[in-house]
PDB file of C-alpha atoms in Angstrom:
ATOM      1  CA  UNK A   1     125.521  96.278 113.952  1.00 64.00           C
ATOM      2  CA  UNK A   2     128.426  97.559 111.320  1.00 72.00           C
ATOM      3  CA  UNK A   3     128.201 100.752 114.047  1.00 82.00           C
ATOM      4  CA  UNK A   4     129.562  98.679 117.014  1.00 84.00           C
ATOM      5  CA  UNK A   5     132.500  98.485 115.151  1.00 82.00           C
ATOM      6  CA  UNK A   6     133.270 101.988 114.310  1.00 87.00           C
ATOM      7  CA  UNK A   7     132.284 103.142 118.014  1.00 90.00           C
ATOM      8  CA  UNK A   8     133.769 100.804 120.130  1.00 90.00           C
ATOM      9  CA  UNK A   9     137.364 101.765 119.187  1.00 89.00           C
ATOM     10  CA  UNK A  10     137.411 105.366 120.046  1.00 90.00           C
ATOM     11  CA  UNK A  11     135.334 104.580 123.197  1.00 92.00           C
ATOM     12  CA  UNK A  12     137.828 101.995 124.305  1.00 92.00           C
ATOM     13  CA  UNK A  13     140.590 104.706 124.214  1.00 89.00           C
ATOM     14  CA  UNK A  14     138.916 107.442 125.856  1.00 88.00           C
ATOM     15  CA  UNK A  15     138.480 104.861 129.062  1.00 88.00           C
ATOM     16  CA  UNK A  16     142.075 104.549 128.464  1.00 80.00           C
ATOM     17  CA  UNK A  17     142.739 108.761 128.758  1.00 74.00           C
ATOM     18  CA  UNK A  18     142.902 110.273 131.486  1.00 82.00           C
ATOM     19  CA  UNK A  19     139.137 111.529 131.871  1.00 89.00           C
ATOM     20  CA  UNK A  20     137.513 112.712 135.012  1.00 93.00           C
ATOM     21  CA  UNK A  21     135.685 109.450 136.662  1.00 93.00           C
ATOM     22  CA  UNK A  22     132.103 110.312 135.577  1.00 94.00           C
ATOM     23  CA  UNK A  23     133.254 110.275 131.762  1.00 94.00           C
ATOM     24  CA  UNK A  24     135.189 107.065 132.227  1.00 94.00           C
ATOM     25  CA  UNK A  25     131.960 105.525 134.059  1.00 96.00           C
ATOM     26  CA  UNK A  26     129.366 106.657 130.939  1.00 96.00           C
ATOM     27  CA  UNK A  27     131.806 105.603 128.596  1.00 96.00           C
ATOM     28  CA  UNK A  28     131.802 102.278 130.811  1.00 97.00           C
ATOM     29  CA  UNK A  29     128.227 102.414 130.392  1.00 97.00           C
ATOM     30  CA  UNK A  30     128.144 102.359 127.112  1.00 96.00           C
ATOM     31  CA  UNK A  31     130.741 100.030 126.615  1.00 96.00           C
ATOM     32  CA  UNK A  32     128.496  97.640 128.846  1.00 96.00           C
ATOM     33  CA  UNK A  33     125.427  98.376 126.299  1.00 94.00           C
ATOM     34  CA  UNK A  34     127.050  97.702 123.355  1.00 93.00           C
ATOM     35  CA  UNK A  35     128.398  94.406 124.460  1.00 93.00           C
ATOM     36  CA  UNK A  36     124.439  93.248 125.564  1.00 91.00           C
ATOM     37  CA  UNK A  37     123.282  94.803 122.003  1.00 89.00           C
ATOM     38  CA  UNK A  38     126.825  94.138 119.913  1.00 86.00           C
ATOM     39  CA  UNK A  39     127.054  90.518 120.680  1.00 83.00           C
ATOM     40  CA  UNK A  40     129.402  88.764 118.283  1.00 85.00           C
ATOM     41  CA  UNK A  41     130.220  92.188 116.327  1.00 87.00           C
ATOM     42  CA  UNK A  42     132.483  92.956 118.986  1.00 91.00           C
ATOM     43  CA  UNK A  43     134.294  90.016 119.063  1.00 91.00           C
ATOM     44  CA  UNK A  44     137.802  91.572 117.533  1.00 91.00           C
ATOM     45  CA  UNK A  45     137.736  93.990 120.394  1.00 93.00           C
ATOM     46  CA  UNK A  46     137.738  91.141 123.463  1.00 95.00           C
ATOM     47  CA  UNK A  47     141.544  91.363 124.048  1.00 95.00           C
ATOM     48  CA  UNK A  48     141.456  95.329 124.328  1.00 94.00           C
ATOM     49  CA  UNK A  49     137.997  95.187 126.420  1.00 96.00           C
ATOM     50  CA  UNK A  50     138.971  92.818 128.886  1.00 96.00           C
ATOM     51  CA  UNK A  51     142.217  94.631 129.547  1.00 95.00           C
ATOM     52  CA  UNK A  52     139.998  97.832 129.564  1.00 95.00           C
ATOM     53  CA  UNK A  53     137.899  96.331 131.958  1.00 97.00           C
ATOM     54  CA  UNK A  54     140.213  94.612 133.970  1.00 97.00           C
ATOM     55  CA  UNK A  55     142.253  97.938 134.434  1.00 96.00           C
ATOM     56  CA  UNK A  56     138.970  99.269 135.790  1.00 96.00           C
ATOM     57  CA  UNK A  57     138.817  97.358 138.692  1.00 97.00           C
ATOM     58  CA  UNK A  58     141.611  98.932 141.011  1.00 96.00           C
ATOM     59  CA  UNK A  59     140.355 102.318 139.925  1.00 95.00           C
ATOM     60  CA  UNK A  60     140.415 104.942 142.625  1.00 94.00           C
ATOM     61  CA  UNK A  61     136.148 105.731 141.459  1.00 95.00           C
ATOM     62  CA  UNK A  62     133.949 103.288 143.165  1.00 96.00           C
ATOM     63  CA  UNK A  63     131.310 103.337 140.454  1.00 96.00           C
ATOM     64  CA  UNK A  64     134.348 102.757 137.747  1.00 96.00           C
ATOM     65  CA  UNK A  65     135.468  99.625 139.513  1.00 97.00           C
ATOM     66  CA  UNK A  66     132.087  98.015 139.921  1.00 97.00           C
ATOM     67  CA  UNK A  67     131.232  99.254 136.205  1.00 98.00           C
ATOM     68  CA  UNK A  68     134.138  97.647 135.004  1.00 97.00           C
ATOM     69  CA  UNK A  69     133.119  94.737 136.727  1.00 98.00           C
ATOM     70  CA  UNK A  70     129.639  94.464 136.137  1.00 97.00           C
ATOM     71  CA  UNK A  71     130.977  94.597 131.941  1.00 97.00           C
ATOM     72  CA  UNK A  72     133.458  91.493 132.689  1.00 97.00           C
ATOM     73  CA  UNK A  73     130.526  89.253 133.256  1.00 96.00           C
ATOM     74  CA  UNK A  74     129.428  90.132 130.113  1.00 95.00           C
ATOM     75  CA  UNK A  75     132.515  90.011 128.074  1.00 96.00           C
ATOM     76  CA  UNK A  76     133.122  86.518 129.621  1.00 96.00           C
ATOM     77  CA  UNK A  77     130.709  84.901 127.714  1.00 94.00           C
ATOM     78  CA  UNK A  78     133.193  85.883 124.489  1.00 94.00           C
ATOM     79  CA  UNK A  79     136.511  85.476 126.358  1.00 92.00           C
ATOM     80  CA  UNK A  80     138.912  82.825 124.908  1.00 90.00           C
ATOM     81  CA  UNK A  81     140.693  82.278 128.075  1.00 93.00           C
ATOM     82  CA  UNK A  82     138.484  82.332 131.129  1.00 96.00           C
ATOM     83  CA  UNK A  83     139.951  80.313 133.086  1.00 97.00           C
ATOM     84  CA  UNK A  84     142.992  82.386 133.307  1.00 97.00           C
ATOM     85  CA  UNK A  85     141.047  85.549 133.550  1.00 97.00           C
ATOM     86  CA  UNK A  86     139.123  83.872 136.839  1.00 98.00           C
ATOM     87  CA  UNK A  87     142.163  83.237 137.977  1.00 98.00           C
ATOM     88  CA  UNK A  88     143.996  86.379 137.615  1.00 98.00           C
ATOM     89  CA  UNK A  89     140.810  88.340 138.809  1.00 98.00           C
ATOM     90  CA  UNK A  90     141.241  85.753 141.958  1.00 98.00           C
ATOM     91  CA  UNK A  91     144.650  86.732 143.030  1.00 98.00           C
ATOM     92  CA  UNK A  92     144.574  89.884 142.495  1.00 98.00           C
ATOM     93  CA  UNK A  93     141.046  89.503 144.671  1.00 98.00           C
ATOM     94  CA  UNK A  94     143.157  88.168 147.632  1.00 96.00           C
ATOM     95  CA  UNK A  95     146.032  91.037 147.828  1.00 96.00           C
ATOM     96  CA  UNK A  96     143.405  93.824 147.532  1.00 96.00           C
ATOM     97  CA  UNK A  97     143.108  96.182 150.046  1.00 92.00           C
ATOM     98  CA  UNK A  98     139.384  95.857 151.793  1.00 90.00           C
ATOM     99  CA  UNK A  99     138.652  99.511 151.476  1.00 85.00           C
ATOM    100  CA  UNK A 100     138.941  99.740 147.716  1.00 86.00           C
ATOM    101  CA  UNK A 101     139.571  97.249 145.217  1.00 96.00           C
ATOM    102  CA  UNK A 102     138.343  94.228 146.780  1.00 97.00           C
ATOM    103  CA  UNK A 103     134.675  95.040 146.413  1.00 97.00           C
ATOM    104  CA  UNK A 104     134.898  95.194 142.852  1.00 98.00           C
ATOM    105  CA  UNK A 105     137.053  91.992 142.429  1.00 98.00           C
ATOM    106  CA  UNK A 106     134.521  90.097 143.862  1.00 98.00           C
ATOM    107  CA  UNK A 107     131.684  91.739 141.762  1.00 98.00           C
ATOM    108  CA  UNK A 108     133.870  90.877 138.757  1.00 98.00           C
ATOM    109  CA  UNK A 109     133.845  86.829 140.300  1.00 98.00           C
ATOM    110  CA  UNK A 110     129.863  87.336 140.974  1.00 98.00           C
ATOM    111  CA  UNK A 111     129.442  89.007 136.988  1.00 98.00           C
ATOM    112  CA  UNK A 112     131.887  86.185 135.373  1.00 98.00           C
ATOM    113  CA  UNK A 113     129.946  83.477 137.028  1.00 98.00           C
ATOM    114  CA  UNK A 114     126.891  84.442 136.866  1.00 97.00           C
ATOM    115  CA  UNK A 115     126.779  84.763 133.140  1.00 96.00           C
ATOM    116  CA  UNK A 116     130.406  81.774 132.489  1.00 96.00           C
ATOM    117  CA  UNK A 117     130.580  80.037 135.218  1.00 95.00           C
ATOM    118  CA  UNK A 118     128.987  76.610 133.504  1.00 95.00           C
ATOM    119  CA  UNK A 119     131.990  76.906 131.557  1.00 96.00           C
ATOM    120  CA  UNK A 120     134.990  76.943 133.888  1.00 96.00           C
ATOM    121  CA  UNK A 121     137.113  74.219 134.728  1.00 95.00           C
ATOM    122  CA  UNK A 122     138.045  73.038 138.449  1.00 93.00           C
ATOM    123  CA  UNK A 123     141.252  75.003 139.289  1.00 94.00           C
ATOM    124  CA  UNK A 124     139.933  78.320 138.077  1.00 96.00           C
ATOM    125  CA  UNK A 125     136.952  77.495 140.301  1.00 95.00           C
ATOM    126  CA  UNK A 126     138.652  76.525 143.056  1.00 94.00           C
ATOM    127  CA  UNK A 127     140.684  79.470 143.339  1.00 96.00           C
ATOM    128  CA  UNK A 128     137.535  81.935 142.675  1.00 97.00           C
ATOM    129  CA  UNK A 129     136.131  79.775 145.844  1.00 96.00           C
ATOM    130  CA  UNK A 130     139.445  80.138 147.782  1.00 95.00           C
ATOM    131  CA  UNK A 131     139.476  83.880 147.209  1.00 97.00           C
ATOM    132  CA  UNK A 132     135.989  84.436 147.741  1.00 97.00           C
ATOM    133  CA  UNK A 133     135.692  83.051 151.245  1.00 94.00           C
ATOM    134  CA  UNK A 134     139.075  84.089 152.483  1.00 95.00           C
ATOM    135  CA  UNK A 135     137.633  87.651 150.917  1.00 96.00           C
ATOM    136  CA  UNK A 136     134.205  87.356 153.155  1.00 95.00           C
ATOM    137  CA  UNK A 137     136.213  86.282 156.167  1.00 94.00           C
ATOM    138  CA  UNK A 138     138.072  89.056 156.065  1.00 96.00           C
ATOM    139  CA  UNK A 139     135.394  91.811 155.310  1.00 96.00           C
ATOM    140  CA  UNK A 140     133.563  90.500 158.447  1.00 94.00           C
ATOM    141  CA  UNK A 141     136.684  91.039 160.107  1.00 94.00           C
ATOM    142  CA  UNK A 142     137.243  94.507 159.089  1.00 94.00           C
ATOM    143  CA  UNK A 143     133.288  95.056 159.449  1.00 94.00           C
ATOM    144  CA  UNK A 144     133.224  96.039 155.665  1.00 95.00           C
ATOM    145  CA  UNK A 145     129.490  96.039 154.432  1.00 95.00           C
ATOM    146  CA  UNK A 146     129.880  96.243 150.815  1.00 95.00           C
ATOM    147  CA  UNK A 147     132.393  93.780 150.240  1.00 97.00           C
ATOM    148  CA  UNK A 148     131.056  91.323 152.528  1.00 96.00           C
ATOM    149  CA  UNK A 149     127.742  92.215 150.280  1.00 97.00           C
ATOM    150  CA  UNK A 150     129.611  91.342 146.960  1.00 97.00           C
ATOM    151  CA  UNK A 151     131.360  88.199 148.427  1.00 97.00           C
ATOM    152  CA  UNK A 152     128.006  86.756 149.266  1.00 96.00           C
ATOM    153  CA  UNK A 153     127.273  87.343 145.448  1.00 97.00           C
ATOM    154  CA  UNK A 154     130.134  85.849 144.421  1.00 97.00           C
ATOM    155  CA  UNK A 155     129.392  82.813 146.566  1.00 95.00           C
ATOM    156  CA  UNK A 156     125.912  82.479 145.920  1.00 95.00           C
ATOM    157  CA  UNK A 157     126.592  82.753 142.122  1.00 97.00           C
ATOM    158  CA  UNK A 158     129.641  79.851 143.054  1.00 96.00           C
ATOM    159  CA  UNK A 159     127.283  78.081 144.806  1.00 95.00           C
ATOM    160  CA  UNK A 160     125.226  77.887 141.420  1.00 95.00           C
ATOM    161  CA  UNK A 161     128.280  75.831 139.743  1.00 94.00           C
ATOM    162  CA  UNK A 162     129.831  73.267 142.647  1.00 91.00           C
ATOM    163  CA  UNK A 163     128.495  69.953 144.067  1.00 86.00           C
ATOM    164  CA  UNK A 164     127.297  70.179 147.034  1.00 89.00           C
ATOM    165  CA  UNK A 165     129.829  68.578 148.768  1.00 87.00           C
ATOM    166  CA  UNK A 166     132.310  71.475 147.429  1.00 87.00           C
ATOM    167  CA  UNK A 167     129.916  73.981 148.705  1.00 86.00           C
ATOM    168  CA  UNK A 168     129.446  71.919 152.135  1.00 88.00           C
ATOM    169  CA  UNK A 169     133.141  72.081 152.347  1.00 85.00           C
ATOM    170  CA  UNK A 170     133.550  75.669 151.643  1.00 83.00           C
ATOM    171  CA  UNK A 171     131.079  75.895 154.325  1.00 82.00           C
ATOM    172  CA  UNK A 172     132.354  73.987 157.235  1.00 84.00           C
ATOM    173  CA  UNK A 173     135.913  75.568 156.337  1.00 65.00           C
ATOM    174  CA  UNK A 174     137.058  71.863 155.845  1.00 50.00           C
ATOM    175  CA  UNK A 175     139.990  72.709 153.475  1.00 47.00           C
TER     176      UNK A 175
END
């Protein structure tokens, strides 16, 4: 554990640099496994890891974005605000462009959910909800496999967090 801290600096920087993608996806990688082993010793580094992360997810590399996303769930179980990050991640979700971006937004919603989502308050979830279906509707639109793929994730991990009537709602488009 006194490791985490000595590695996690440089490796936050390098995913800063200007690396090829496949370096800044490893180093992603091993970002993401320290965080599952490093628990609590990485808890100075949150504000430079979500930023890190959330820089990731616009990324013109595919496996970057969804990388950075797939860490963001984990991180969230250490962020201090949350609720903001959910709703950041939201808007952002609903001015991406389908064929990039998007995808990886919504993983980051499905991740952040999945493994915080029991400890979000309304608004945040209601805008995650808002993003997520007008994100699906969209993708079925355009005829866009993968992100209708991860807004299904997103929803089903939503879904796991809402009353029913709030999922009935989402649902029948009533609102």
């Amino acid at each position: 554990k006194p490791h985490v801290v000595a590695v996690a600096g440089p490796l936050i920087r390098v995913v800063g640099d200007r690396f090829p993608a496949d370096v800044r996806r490893s180093v992603l990688r091993a970002l993401g496994v320290l965080l599952d082993k490093g628990g609590a010793g990485l808890r100075p580094f949150v504000p430079q890891l979500q930023t890190t992360f959330v820089k990731c997810l616009p990324d013109p590399a595919r496996d970057v974005r969804l990388q950075g996303a797939r860490n963001l769930g984990s991180l969230s179980k250490m962020a201090p605000r949350l609720d903001q990050l959910v709703i950041d991640i939201s808007s952002n979700c609903m001015s991406a462009d389908i064929d990039g971006p998007k995808e990886a937004y919504l993983a980051a919603l499905a991740a952040i959910l999945h493994d915080s989502g029991d400890k979000l308050k309304e608004d945040s979830m209601d805008r995650a909800a808002e993003a997520i279906v007008a994100s699906a509707t969209e993708a079925i639109d355009a005829d866009s496999e993968a992100v209708v793929k991860h807004a299904a994730m997103a929803l089903g991990e939503y879904s796991q967090h809402c009353s029913v009537a709030e999922f009935d709602r989402l649902m029948n488009h009533d609102g």
